[in-house]
Amino acid sequence: MYSLYSVVVESTVIELNGSNQYKGGNKMKKNIEPCYYGDYLHLDKVLGAQELQSEKYGDAAHEEMLFIIVHQVYELWFKQVLHELNAVIDTFNQETVKDQQLTSVVHRLQRVIQIQKLMNDQIAIMETMTPQQFLSFRDYLVPASGFQSIQFKRLEIALGLKRDFRIDFDKQSFYNRLTDKDRALLENLESKPSLFELVDNWLSRMPLLKTEEFDFWQYYKKAADEMLDDDHQTISSNDMLSENEMRQELKELQATKENFDALFDEAKFENLRNESKFRLSHKALLSALFIKQYSEEPIFNLPFQLITALTEIDEQLTIWRYRHAMMVQRMLGTKIGTGGSSGHHYLKKTTESNRIYLDFFNMATFLLPKSALPELPEIVRRRLGFYLQ
Ligand code: HEM
């Protein structure tokens, strides 16, 4: 029996006894100098930072103020998101991640999600500007562009969208259009592990429940085969389907079967990974799948919340890309962007291709209903639970 709350899974160490108890910090000091609202927030700088280009060249365009403020607000939120992501990255950039730390990680990622939701809603404020109002100052902005939002690129890279995973135009775009200093900063970041890579490592470190007396994945394969055979039977005996529809459905089922096969065959999996069908490593994907299947087991609760939060972050980022692309279509039609891209067309493409945690979405393919899941042996169940001696 494990001692009072002890090591349960190699990569997730829980120690509430002894030296790892929460410790109080030093006593908080009292402030000596009075704090003044405007000084504390540096409002002179923040509120003095809206310079209209249109005013410089002629009459001030009323909507340019909105355009600047909305962008500035975004940049402030990007700063906060980076603050959270960097703290999460620091936590995962260690050999072990303790459960207390995982609690903070999930909490921080939840905060990121709330900020993303707010950022997505802000598009509607920008859209209160009509395309014609935008035209009254747009030409003064050339060649500045959202491509040059270094914080946005930092955020993408930190999450795991490195150069190799970007669509072609995006691969060169931000490197061609930036100052040497900004380019060097991003290139340096590209050489560091992203959250995606760190989470992949962390998941890969989890034992895959193969003991002498129990091979979970063998049981899983058997249950999956039975489920897929049932599906085959359901399709083949469906009188409502035309010959063509039946052929199509069976073809899709065959593709699903091949993906399942790859799950249990590392070499096949690597082939599909080379074709970009998967991005997570084989071990990491299996661990994530196990966590999702048995998410109600106490030990998997936080890892499950982590996977769910990363899925949500990817979804919210994709929603932002889509809403931004729609706004651009509304403002520009098919005109090219000030940064030289094809505008709406390019941005729409990034919504489909610049995905990061897609495997966490596609994993639903491999989920089995609870009723079909193999019963875990007692020894394994005990390892996954918390027990008081
Ligand atoms: C009238 C409003 C807007 C228009 C017409 C517009 C237009 C565009 C266009 C055409 C691009 C593609 C690059 C290019 O060729 O310039 C782009 C990229 C971008 N825009 Fe906007 N934008 C608007 C508002 C915003 C706002 C409010 C933000 C918030 C920060 C933003 C952030 C970005 C970012 C980060 C990119 C790079 C996206 C990527 O590379 O995937 N844009 N924008």
mmCIF file with all atom_site columns, N, CA and C and ligand atoms in Angstrom, residues 67 70-72 74-75 78 122-123 126 129 134 137-138 143-149 152-153 156 166 169-170 173-174 177 320-321 324 327-328 331-332 335-344 346-347 350 354, ligand 1:
data_model
loop_
_atom_site.group_PDB
_atom_site.id
_atom_site.type_symbol
_atom_site.label_atom_id
_atom_site.label_alt_id
_atom_site.label_comp_id
_atom_site.label_asym_id
_atom_site.label_entity_id
_atom_site.label_seq_id
_atom_site.pdbx_PDB_ins_code
_atom_site.Cartn_x
_atom_site.Cartn_y
_atom_site.Cartn_z
_atom_site.occupancy
_atom_site.B_iso_or_equiv
_atom_site.pdbx_formal_charge
_atom_site.auth_seq_id
_atom_site.auth_comp_id
_atom_site.auth_asym_id
_atom_site.auth_atom_id
_atom_site.pdbx_PDB_model_num
ATOM   1   N  N   . PHE A 1 67  ? -10.167 52.164 -34.423 1.00 0.00 ? 67  PHE A N   1
ATOM   2   C  CA  . PHE A 1 67  ? -9.245  51.191 -35.023 1.00 0.00 ? 67  PHE A CA  1
ATOM   3   C  C   . PHE A 1 67  ? -7.989  51.030 -34.155 1.00 0.00 ? 67  PHE A C   1
ATOM   4   N  N   . VAL A 1 70  ? -8.946  49.504 -30.496 1.00 0.00 ? 70  VAL A N   1
ATOM   5   C  CA  . VAL A 1 70  ? -9.244  48.064 -30.525 1.00 0.00 ? 70  VAL A CA  1
ATOM   6   C  C   . VAL A 1 70  ? -7.928  47.270 -30.673 1.00 0.00 ? 70  VAL A C   1
ATOM   7   N  N   . HIS A 1 71  ? -7.051  47.727 -31.545 1.00 0.00 ? 71  HIS A N   1
ATOM   8   C  CA  . HIS A 1 71  ? -5.762  47.016 -31.701 1.00 0.00 ? 71  HIS A CA  1
ATOM   9   C  C   . HIS A 1 71  ? -4.945  47.060 -30.411 1.00 0.00 ? 71  HIS A C   1
ATOM   10  N  N   . GLN A 1 72  ? -4.939  48.226 -29.777 1.00 0.00 ? 72  GLN A N   1
ATOM   11  C  CA  . GLN A 1 72  ? -4.143  48.341 -28.535 1.00 0.00 ? 72  GLN A CA  1
ATOM   12  C  C   . GLN A 1 72  ? -4.687  47.432 -27.443 1.00 0.00 ? 72  GLN A C   1
ATOM   13  N  N   . TYR A 1 74  ? -6.269  44.662 -27.885 1.00 0.00 ? 74  TYR A N   1
ATOM   14  C  CA  . TYR A 1 74  ? -5.831  43.304 -28.236 1.00 0.00 ? 74  TYR A CA  1
ATOM   15  C  C   . TYR A 1 74  ? -4.397  43.051 -27.776 1.00 0.00 ? 74  TYR A C   1
ATOM   16  N  N   . GLU A 1 75  ? -3.532  44.017 -28.055 1.00 0.00 ? 75  GLU A N   1
ATOM   17  C  CA  . GLU A 1 75  ? -2.119  43.812 -27.702 1.00 0.00 ? 75  GLU A CA  1
ATOM   18  C  C   . GLU A 1 75  ? -1.953  43.654 -26.189 1.00 0.00 ? 75  GLU A C   1
ATOM   19  N  N   . PHE A 1 78  ? -3.012  40.211 -25.435 1.00 0.00 ? 78  PHE A N   1
ATOM   20  C  CA  . PHE A 1 78  ? -1.965  39.263 -25.875 1.00 0.00 ? 78  PHE A CA  1
ATOM   21  C  C   . PHE A 1 78  ? -0.875  39.198 -24.800 1.00 0.00 ? 78  PHE A C   1
ATOM   22  N  N   . GLN A 1 122 ? -14.721 41.019 -29.322 1.00 0.00 ? 122 GLN A N   1
ATOM   23  C  CA  . GLN A 1 122 ? -14.305 42.383 -29.682 1.00 0.00 ? 122 GLN A CA  1
ATOM   24  C  C   . GLN A 1 122 ? -14.346 42.638 -31.186 1.00 0.00 ? 122 GLN A C   1
ATOM   25  N  N   . ILE A 1 123 ? -14.346 41.580 -31.975 1.00 0.00 ? 123 ILE A N   1
ATOM   26  C  CA  . ILE A 1 123 ? -14.425 41.744 -33.433 1.00 0.00 ? 123 ILE A CA  1
ATOM   27  C  C   . ILE A 1 123 ? -15.692 42.544 -33.784 1.00 0.00 ? 123 ILE A C   1
ATOM   28  N  N   . MET A 1 126 ? -15.201 46.227 -33.737 1.00 0.00 ? 126 MET A N   1
ATOM   29  C  CA  . MET A 1 126 ? -14.502 46.714 -34.937 1.00 0.00 ? 126 MET A CA  1
ATOM   30  C  C   . MET A 1 126 ? -15.468 46.790 -36.120 1.00 0.00 ? 126 MET A C   1
ATOM   31  N  N   . MET A 1 129 ? -17.538 49.721 -37.605 1.00 0.00 ? 129 MET A N   1
ATOM   32  C  CA  . MET A 1 129 ? -16.962 50.647 -38.596 1.00 0.00 ? 129 MET A CA  1
ATOM   33  C  C   . MET A 1 129 ? -17.353 50.126 -39.990 1.00 0.00 ? 129 MET A C   1
ATOM   34  N  N   . PHE A 1 134 ? -13.555 52.845 -43.142 1.00 0.00 ? 134 PHE A N   1
ATOM   35  C  CA  . PHE A 1 134 ? -12.195 52.276 -43.090 1.00 0.00 ? 134 PHE A CA  1
ATOM   36  C  C   . PHE A 1 134 ? -11.337 52.852 -44.229 1.00 0.00 ? 134 PHE A C   1
ATOM   37  N  N   . PHE A 1 137 ? -9.036  56.092 -44.078 1.00 0.00 ? 137 PHE A N   1
ATOM   38  C  CA  . PHE A 1 137 ? -7.661  56.199 -43.534 1.00 0.00 ? 137 PHE A CA  1
ATOM   39  C  C   . PHE A 1 137 ? -6.779  54.981 -43.873 1.00 0.00 ? 137 PHE A C   1
ATOM   40  N  N   . ARG A 1 138 ? -7.350  53.958 -44.503 1.00 0.00 ? 138 ARG A N   1
ATOM   41  C  CA  . ARG A 1 138 ? -6.620  52.697 -44.717 1.00 0.00 ? 138 ARG A CA  1
ATOM   42  C  C   . ARG A 1 138 ? -5.278  52.894 -45.448 1.00 0.00 ? 138 ARG A C   1
ATOM   43  N  N   . PRO A 1 143 ? 2.926   50.056 -45.247 1.00 0.00 ? 143 PRO A N   1
ATOM   44  C  CA  . PRO A 1 143 ? 2.704   48.615 -45.361 1.00 0.00 ? 143 PRO A CA  1
ATOM   45  C  C   . PRO A 1 143 ? 2.524   47.935 -43.993 1.00 0.00 ? 143 PRO A C   1
ATOM   46  N  N   . ALA A 1 144 ? 2.063   48.671 -42.962 1.00 0.00 ? 144 ALA A N   1
ATOM   47  C  CA  . ALA A 1 144 ? 1.863   48.027 -41.648 1.00 0.00 ? 144 ALA A CA  1
ATOM   48  C  C   . ALA A 1 144 ? 0.770   46.977 -41.783 1.00 0.00 ? 144 ALA A C   1
ATOM   49  N  N   . SER A 1 145 ? 0.840   45.942 -40.944 1.00 0.00 ? 145 SER A N   1
ATOM   50  C  CA  . SER A 1 145 ? -0.129  44.850 -41.057 1.00 0.00 ? 145 SER A CA  1
ATOM   51  C  C   . SER A 1 145 ? -0.128  44.020 -39.785 1.00 0.00 ? 145 SER A C   1
ATOM   52  N  N   . GLY A 1 146 ? -1.211  43.280 -39.571 1.00 0.00 ? 146 GLY A N   1
ATOM   53  C  CA  . GLY A 1 146 ? -1.303  42.361 -38.431 1.00 0.00 ? 146 GLY A CA  1
ATOM   54  C  C   . GLY A 1 146 ? -0.189  41.324 -38.453 1.00 0.00 ? 146 GLY A C   1
ATOM   55  N  N   . PHE A 1 147 ? 0.388   41.089 -39.646 1.00 0.00 ? 147 PHE A N   1
ATOM   56  C  CA  . PHE A 1 147 ? 1.544   40.187 -39.746 1.00 0.00 ? 147 PHE A CA  1
ATOM   57  C  C   . PHE A 1 147 ? 2.642   40.613 -38.782 1.00 0.00 ? 147 PHE A C   1
ATOM   58  N  N   . GLN A 1 148 ? 2.683   41.923 -38.534 1.00 0.00 ? 148 GLN A N   1
ATOM   59  C  CA  . GLN A 1 148 ? 3.774   42.451 -37.710 1.00 0.00 ? 148 GLN A CA  1
ATOM   60  C  C   . GLN A 1 148 ? 3.427   42.474 -36.220 1.00 0.00 ? 148 GLN A C   1
ATOM   61  N  N   . SER A 1 149 ? 2.318   41.842 -35.844 1.00 0.00 ? 149 SER A N   1
ATOM   62  C  CA  . SER A 1 149 ? 2.006   41.747 -34.415 1.00 0.00 ? 149 SER A CA  1
ATOM   63  C  C   . SER A 1 149 ? 2.914   40.672 -33.801 1.00 0.00 ? 149 SER A C   1
ATOM   64  N  N   . PHE A 1 152 ? 1.323   38.401 -31.231 1.00 0.00 ? 152 PHE A N   1
ATOM   65  C  CA  . PHE A 1 152 ? 0.464   37.343 -31.774 1.00 0.00 ? 152 PHE A CA  1
ATOM   66  C  C   . PHE A 1 152 ? 1.319   36.178 -32.261 1.00 0.00 ? 152 PHE A C   1
ATOM   67  N  N   . LYS A 1 153 ? 2.418   36.499 -32.940 1.00 0.00 ? 153 LYS A N   1
ATOM   68  C  CA  . LYS A 1 153 ? 3.311   35.436 -33.434 1.00 0.00 ? 153 LYS A CA  1
ATOM   69  C  C   . LYS A 1 153 ? 3.956   34.711 -32.257 1.00 0.00 ? 153 LYS A C   1
ATOM   70  N  N   . GLU A 1 156 ? 1.436   32.320 -30.910 1.00 0.00 ? 156 GLU A N   1
ATOM   71  C  CA  . GLU A 1 156 ? 1.283   31.130 -31.766 1.00 0.00 ? 156 GLU A CA  1
ATOM   72  C  C   . GLU A 1 156 ? 2.463   30.178 -31.560 1.00 0.00 ? 156 GLU A C   1
ATOM   73  N  N   . ARG A 1 166 ? 3.239   26.005 -40.453 1.00 0.00 ? 166 ARG A N   1
ATOM   74  C  CA  . ARG A 1 166 ? 2.434   27.098 -41.004 1.00 0.00 ? 166 ARG A CA  1
ATOM   75  C  C   . ARG A 1 166 ? 2.160   26.867 -42.484 1.00 0.00 ? 166 ARG A C   1
ATOM   76  N  N   . PHE A 1 169 ? 2.511   30.679 -47.369 1.00 0.00 ? 169 PHE A N   1
ATOM   77  C  CA  . PHE A 1 169 ? 2.658   32.136 -47.385 1.00 0.00 ? 169 PHE A CA  1
ATOM   78  C  C   . PHE A 1 169 ? 3.046   32.652 -45.997 1.00 0.00 ? 169 PHE A C   1
ATOM   79  N  N   . ASP A 1 170 ? 2.459   32.023 -44.988 1.00 0.00 ? 170 ASP A N   1
ATOM   80  C  CA  . ASP A 1 170 ? 2.704   32.430 -43.601 1.00 0.00 ? 170 ASP A CA  1
ATOM   81  C  C   . ASP A 1 170 ? 4.142   32.105 -43.175 1.00 0.00 ? 170 ASP A C   1
ATOM   82  N  N   . SER A 1 173 ? 6.027   35.053 -44.720 1.00 0.00 ? 173 SER A N   1
ATOM   83  C  CA  . SER A 1 173 ? 5.473   36.380 -44.484 1.00 0.00 ? 173 SER A CA  1
ATOM   84  C  C   . SER A 1 173 ? 6.078   37.124 -43.310 1.00 0.00 ? 173 SER A C   1
ATOM   85  N  N   . PHE A 1 174 ? 6.050   36.503 -42.144 1.00 0.00 ? 174 PHE A N   1
ATOM   86  C  CA  . PHE A 1 174 ? 6.464   37.342 -41.029 1.00 0.00 ? 174 PHE A CA  1
ATOM   87  C  C   . PHE A 1 174 ? 7.973   37.462 -40.923 1.00 0.00 ? 174 PHE A C   1
ATOM   88  N  N   . ARG A 1 177 ? 8.781   40.492 -43.402 1.00 0.00 ? 177 ARG A N   1
ATOM   89  C  CA  . ARG A 1 177 ? 8.184   41.805 -43.161 1.00 0.00 ? 177 ARG A CA  1
ATOM   90  C  C   . ARG A 1 177 ? 8.553   42.430 -41.816 1.00 0.00 ? 177 ARG A C   1
ATOM   91  N  N   . TRP A 1 320 ? -11.326 32.819 -33.516 1.00 0.00 ? 320 TRP A N   1
ATOM   92  C  CA  . TRP A 1 320 ? -10.812 34.183 -33.746 1.00 0.00 ? 320 TRP A CA  1
ATOM   93  C  C   . TRP A 1 320 ? -10.361 34.328 -35.190 1.00 0.00 ? 320 TRP A C   1
ATOM   94  N  N   . ARG A 1 321 ? -9.587  33.372 -35.694 1.00 0.00 ? 321 ARG A N   1
ATOM   95  C  CA  . ARG A 1 321 ? -9.096  33.458 -37.082 1.00 0.00 ? 321 ARG A CA  1
ATOM   96  C  C   . ARG A 1 321 ? -10.272 33.581 -38.045 1.00 0.00 ? 321 ARG A C   1
ATOM   97  N  N   . HIS A 1 324 ? -12.045 36.993 -37.667 1.00 0.00 ? 324 HIS A N   1
ATOM   98  C  CA  . HIS A 1 324 ? -11.179 38.028 -38.228 1.00 0.00 ? 324 HIS A CA  1
ATOM   99  C  C   . HIS A 1 324 ? -11.228 37.959 -39.758 1.00 0.00 ? 324 HIS A C   1
ATOM   100 N  N   . MET A 1 327 ? -14.453 39.401 -40.952 1.00 0.00 ? 327 MET A N   1
ATOM   101 C  CA  . MET A 1 327 ? -14.440 40.859 -40.833 1.00 0.00 ? 327 MET A CA  1
ATOM   102 C  C   . MET A 1 327 ? -13.643 41.462 -41.998 1.00 0.00 ? 327 MET A C   1
ATOM   103 N  N   . VAL A 1 328 ? -12.527 40.806 -42.334 1.00 0.00 ? 328 VAL A N   1
ATOM   104 C  CA  . VAL A 1 328 ? -11.677 41.310 -43.418 1.00 0.00 ? 328 VAL A CA  1
ATOM   105 C  C   . VAL A 1 328 ? -12.431 41.243 -44.749 1.00 0.00 ? 328 VAL A C   1
ATOM   106 N  N   . MET A 1 331 ? -14.760 44.132 -44.825 1.00 0.00 ? 331 MET A N   1
ATOM   107 C  CA  . MET A 1 331 ? -14.101 45.436 -44.982 1.00 0.00 ? 331 MET A CA  1
ATOM   108 C  C   . MET A 1 331 ? -13.441 45.581 -46.350 1.00 0.00 ? 331 MET A C   1
ATOM   109 N  N   . LEU A 1 332 ? -12.853 44.481 -46.840 1.00 0.00 ? 332 LEU A N   1
ATOM   110 C  CA  . LEU A 1 332 ? -12.018 44.589 -48.034 1.00 0.00 ? 332 LEU A CA  1
ATOM   111 C  C   . LEU A 1 332 ? -12.544 43.839 -49.252 1.00 0.00 ? 332 LEU A C   1
ATOM   112 N  N   . LYS A 1 335 ? -10.030 42.565 -51.988 1.00 0.00 ? 335 LYS A N   1
ATOM   113 C  CA  . LYS A 1 335 ? -8.788  43.376 -52.067 1.00 0.00 ? 335 LYS A CA  1
ATOM   114 C  C   . LYS A 1 335 ? -7.667  42.684 -51.283 1.00 0.00 ? 335 LYS A C   1
ATOM   115 N  N   . ILE A 1 336 ? -6.417  42.949 -51.673 1.00 0.00 ? 336 ILE A N   1
ATOM   116 C  CA  . ILE A 1 336 ? -5.296  42.374 -50.927 1.00 0.00 ? 336 ILE A CA  1
ATOM   117 C  C   . ILE A 1 336 ? -5.073  43.150 -49.618 1.00 0.00 ? 336 ILE A C   1
ATOM   118 N  N   . GLY A 1 337 ? -4.347  42.525 -48.668 1.00 0.00 ? 337 GLY A N   1
ATOM   119 C  CA  . GLY A 1 337 ? -4.109  43.186 -47.378 1.00 0.00 ? 337 GLY A CA  1
ATOM   120 C  C   . GLY A 1 337 ? -2.971  44.184 -47.448 1.00 0.00 ? 337 GLY A C   1
ATOM   121 N  N   . THR A 1 338 ? -2.879  45.053 -46.442 1.00 0.00 ? 338 THR A N   1
ATOM   122 C  CA  . THR A 1 338 ? -1.786  46.045 -46.423 1.00 0.00 ? 338 THR A CA  1
ATOM   123 C  C   . THR A 1 338 ? -0.432  45.336 -46.274 1.00 0.00 ? 338 THR A C   1
ATOM   124 N  N   . GLY A 1 339 ? -0.454  44.095 -45.759 1.00 0.00 ? 339 GLY A N   1
ATOM   125 C  CA  . GLY A 1 339 ? 0.793   43.336 -45.615 1.00 0.00 ? 339 GLY A CA  1
ATOM   126 C  C   . GLY A 1 339 ? 1.112   42.527 -46.868 1.00 0.00 ? 339 GLY A C   1
ATOM   127 N  N   . GLY A 1 340 ? 0.250   42.639 -47.900 1.00 0.00 ? 340 GLY A N   1
ATOM   128 C  CA  . GLY A 1 340 ? 0.560   42.002 -49.183 1.00 0.00 ? 340 GLY A CA  1
ATOM   129 C  C   . GLY A 1 340 ? 0.010   40.599 -49.351 1.00 0.00 ? 340 GLY A C   1
ATOM   130 N  N   . SER A 1 341 ? -0.784  40.100 -48.407 1.00 0.00 ? 341 SER A N   1
ATOM   131 C  CA  . SER A 1 341 ? -1.371  38.761 -48.591 1.00 0.00 ? 341 SER A CA  1
ATOM   132 C  C   . SER A 1 341 ? -2.635  38.905 -49.437 1.00 0.00 ? 341 SER A C   1
ATOM   133 N  N   . SER A 1 342 ? -3.237  37.742 -49.789 1.00 0.00 ? 342 SER A N   1
ATOM   134 C  CA  . SER A 1 342 ? -4.471  37.818 -50.579 1.00 0.00 ? 342 SER A CA  1
ATOM   135 C  C   . SER A 1 342 ? -5.655  38.215 -49.701 1.00 0.00 ? 342 SER A C   1
ATOM   136 N  N   . GLY A 1 343 ? -5.391  38.630 -48.463 1.00 0.00 ? 343 GLY A N   1
ATOM   137 C  CA  . GLY A 1 343 ? -6.446  39.132 -47.578 1.00 0.00 ? 343 GLY A CA  1
ATOM   138 C  C   . GLY A 1 343 ? -7.349  38.020 -47.062 1.00 0.00 ? 343 GLY A C   1
ATOM   139 N  N   . HIS A 1 344 ? -8.669  38.143 -47.322 1.00 0.00 ? 344 HIS A N   1
ATOM   140 C  CA  . HIS A 1 344 ? -9.624  37.183 -46.780 1.00 0.00 ? 344 HIS A CA  1
ATOM   141 C  C   . HIS A 1 344 ? -9.254  35.739 -47.145 1.00 0.00 ? 344 HIS A C   1
ATOM   142 N  N   . TYR A 1 346 ? -6.385  34.321 -47.825 1.00 0.00 ? 346 TYR A N   1
ATOM   143 C  CA  . TYR A 1 346 ? -5.239  33.816 -47.040 1.00 0.00 ? 346 TYR A CA  1
ATOM   144 C  C   . TYR A 1 346 ? -5.676  33.508 -45.598 1.00 0.00 ? 346 TYR A C   1
ATOM   145 N  N   . LEU A 1 347 ? -6.423  34.448 -45.018 1.00 0.00 ? 347 LEU A N   1
ATOM   146 C  CA  . LEU A 1 347 ? -6.810  34.290 -43.609 1.00 0.00 ? 347 LEU A CA  1
ATOM   147 C  C   . LEU A 1 347 ? -7.740  33.098 -43.422 1.00 0.00 ? 347 LEU A C   1
ATOM   148 N  N   . THR A 1 350 ? -5.776  29.995 -43.194 1.00 0.00 ? 350 THR A N   1
ATOM   149 C  CA  . THR A 1 350 ? -5.099  29.754 -41.903 1.00 0.00 ? 350 THR A CA  1
ATOM   150 C  C   . THR A 1 350 ? -6.060  29.145 -40.869 1.00 0.00 ? 350 THR A C   1
ATOM   151 N  N   . ASN A 1 354 ? -3.698  26.335 -39.817 1.00 0.00 ? 354 ASN A N   1
ATOM   152 C  CA  . ASN A 1 354 ? -2.824  26.679 -38.686 1.00 0.00 ? 354 ASN A CA  1
ATOM   153 C  C   . ASN A 1 354 ? -3.397  26.171 -37.357 1.00 0.00 ? 354 ASN A C   1
HETATM 154 C  C1  . HEM B 2 .   ? -10.660 46.728 -40.177 1.00 0.00 ? 1   HEM B C1  1
HETATM 155 C  C2  . HEM B 2 .   ? -10.097 45.812 -39.456 1.00 0.00 ? 1   HEM B C2  1
HETATM 156 C  C3  . HEM B 2 .   ? -9.055  44.858 -39.946 1.00 0.00 ? 1   HEM B C3  1
HETATM 157 C  C4  . HEM B 2 .   ? -8.680  44.533 -41.213 1.00 0.00 ? 1   HEM B C4  1
HETATM 158 C  C5  . HEM B 2 .   ? -9.257  45.052 -42.516 1.00 0.00 ? 1   HEM B C5  1
HETATM 159 C  C6  . HEM B 2 .   ? -7.594  43.587 -41.122 1.00 0.00 ? 1   HEM B C6  1
HETATM 160 C  C7  . HEM B 2 .   ? -6.956  43.026 -42.200 1.00 0.00 ? 1   HEM B C7  1
HETATM 161 C  C8  . HEM B 2 .   ? -5.982  42.057 -42.137 1.00 0.00 ? 1   HEM B C8  1
HETATM 162 C  C9  . HEM B 2 .   ? -5.371  41.402 -43.268 1.00 0.00 ? 1   HEM B C9  1
HETATM 163 C  C10 . HEM B 2 .   ? -5.740  41.654 -44.721 1.00 0.00 ? 1   HEM B C10 1
HETATM 164 C  C11 . HEM B 2 .   ? -4.450  40.557 -42.791 1.00 0.00 ? 1   HEM B C11 1
HETATM 165 C  C12 . HEM B 2 .   ? -3.536  39.617 -43.617 1.00 0.00 ? 1   HEM B C12 1
HETATM 166 C  C13 . HEM B 2 .   ? -2.161  40.184 -43.713 1.00 0.00 ? 1   HEM B C13 1
HETATM 167 C  C14 . HEM B 2 .   ? -2.061  41.310 -44.672 1.00 0.00 ? 1   HEM B C14 1
HETATM 168 O  O1  . HEM B 2 .   ? -2.007  41.077 -45.870 1.00 0.00 ? 1   HEM B O1  1
HETATM 169 O  O2  . HEM B 2 .   ? -2.021  42.449 -44.177 1.00 0.00 ? 1   HEM B O2  1
HETATM 170 C  C15 . HEM B 2 .   ? -4.471  40.643 -41.367 1.00 0.00 ? 1   HEM B C15 1
HETATM 171 C  C16 . HEM B 2 .   ? -3.674  39.917 -40.513 1.00 0.00 ? 1   HEM B C16 1
HETATM 172 C  C17 . HEM B 2 .   ? -3.717  40.009 -39.165 1.00 0.00 ? 1   HEM B C17 1
HETATM 173 N  N1  . HEM B 2 .   ? -4.512  40.845 -38.419 1.00 0.00 ? 1   HEM B N1  1
HETATM 174 FE FE1 . HEM B 2 .   ? -5.962  42.049 -39.100 1.00 0.00 ? 1   HEM B FE1 1
HETATM 175 N  N2  . HEM B 2 .   ? -7.351  43.325 -39.805 1.00 0.00 ? 1   HEM B N2  1
HETATM 176 C  C18 . HEM B 2 .   ? -8.219  44.094 -39.057 1.00 0.00 ? 1   HEM B C18 1
HETATM 177 C  C19 . HEM B 2 .   ? -8.291  44.126 -37.673 1.00 0.00 ? 1   HEM B C19 1
HETATM 178 C  C20 . HEM B 2 .   ? -7.476  43.433 -36.831 1.00 0.00 ? 1   HEM B C20 1
HETATM 179 C  C21 . HEM B 2 .   ? -7.532  43.495 -35.392 1.00 0.00 ? 1   HEM B C21 1
HETATM 180 C  C22 . HEM B 2 .   ? -8.520  44.312 -34.552 1.00 0.00 ? 1   HEM B C22 1
HETATM 181 C  C23 . HEM B 2 .   ? -6.539  42.714 -34.944 1.00 0.00 ? 1   HEM B C23 1
HETATM 182 C  C24 . HEM B 2 .   ? -6.212  42.511 -33.489 1.00 0.00 ? 1   HEM B C24 1
HETATM 183 C  C25 . HEM B 2 .   ? -4.992  42.439 -33.051 1.00 0.00 ? 1   HEM B C25 1
HETATM 184 C  C26 . HEM B 2 .   ? -5.864  42.133 -36.077 1.00 0.00 ? 1   HEM B C26 1
HETATM 185 C  C27 . HEM B 2 .   ? -4.772  41.275 -36.018 1.00 0.00 ? 1   HEM B C27 1
HETATM 186 C  C28 . HEM B 2 .   ? -4.214  40.642 -37.104 1.00 0.00 ? 1   HEM B C28 1
HETATM 187 C  C29 . HEM B 2 .   ? -3.205  39.634 -36.989 1.00 0.00 ? 1   HEM B C29 1
HETATM 188 C  C30 . HEM B 2 .   ? -2.589  39.091 -35.699 1.00 0.00 ? 1   HEM B C30 1
HETATM 189 C  C31 . HEM B 2 .   ? -2.899  39.223 -38.275 1.00 0.00 ? 1   HEM B C31 1
HETATM 190 C  C32 . HEM B 2 .   ? -1.911  38.128 -38.683 1.00 0.00 ? 1   HEM B C32 1
HETATM 191 C  C33 . HEM B 2 .   ? -2.708  36.848 -38.831 1.00 0.00 ? 1   HEM B C33 1
HETATM 192 C  C34 . HEM B 2 .   ? -1.940  35.694 -39.384 1.00 0.00 ? 1   HEM B C34 1
HETATM 193 O  O3  . HEM B 2 .   ? -0.855  35.887 -39.912 1.00 0.00 ? 1   HEM B O3  1
HETATM 194 O  O4  . HEM B 2 .   ? -2.443  34.574 -39.296 1.00 0.00 ? 1   HEM B O4  1
HETATM 195 N  N3  . HEM B 2 .   ? -6.466  42.592 -37.211 1.00 0.00 ? 1   HEM B N3  1
HETATM 196 N  N4  . HEM B 2 .   ? -5.415  41.575 -40.980 1.00 0.00 ? 1   HEM B N4  1
#
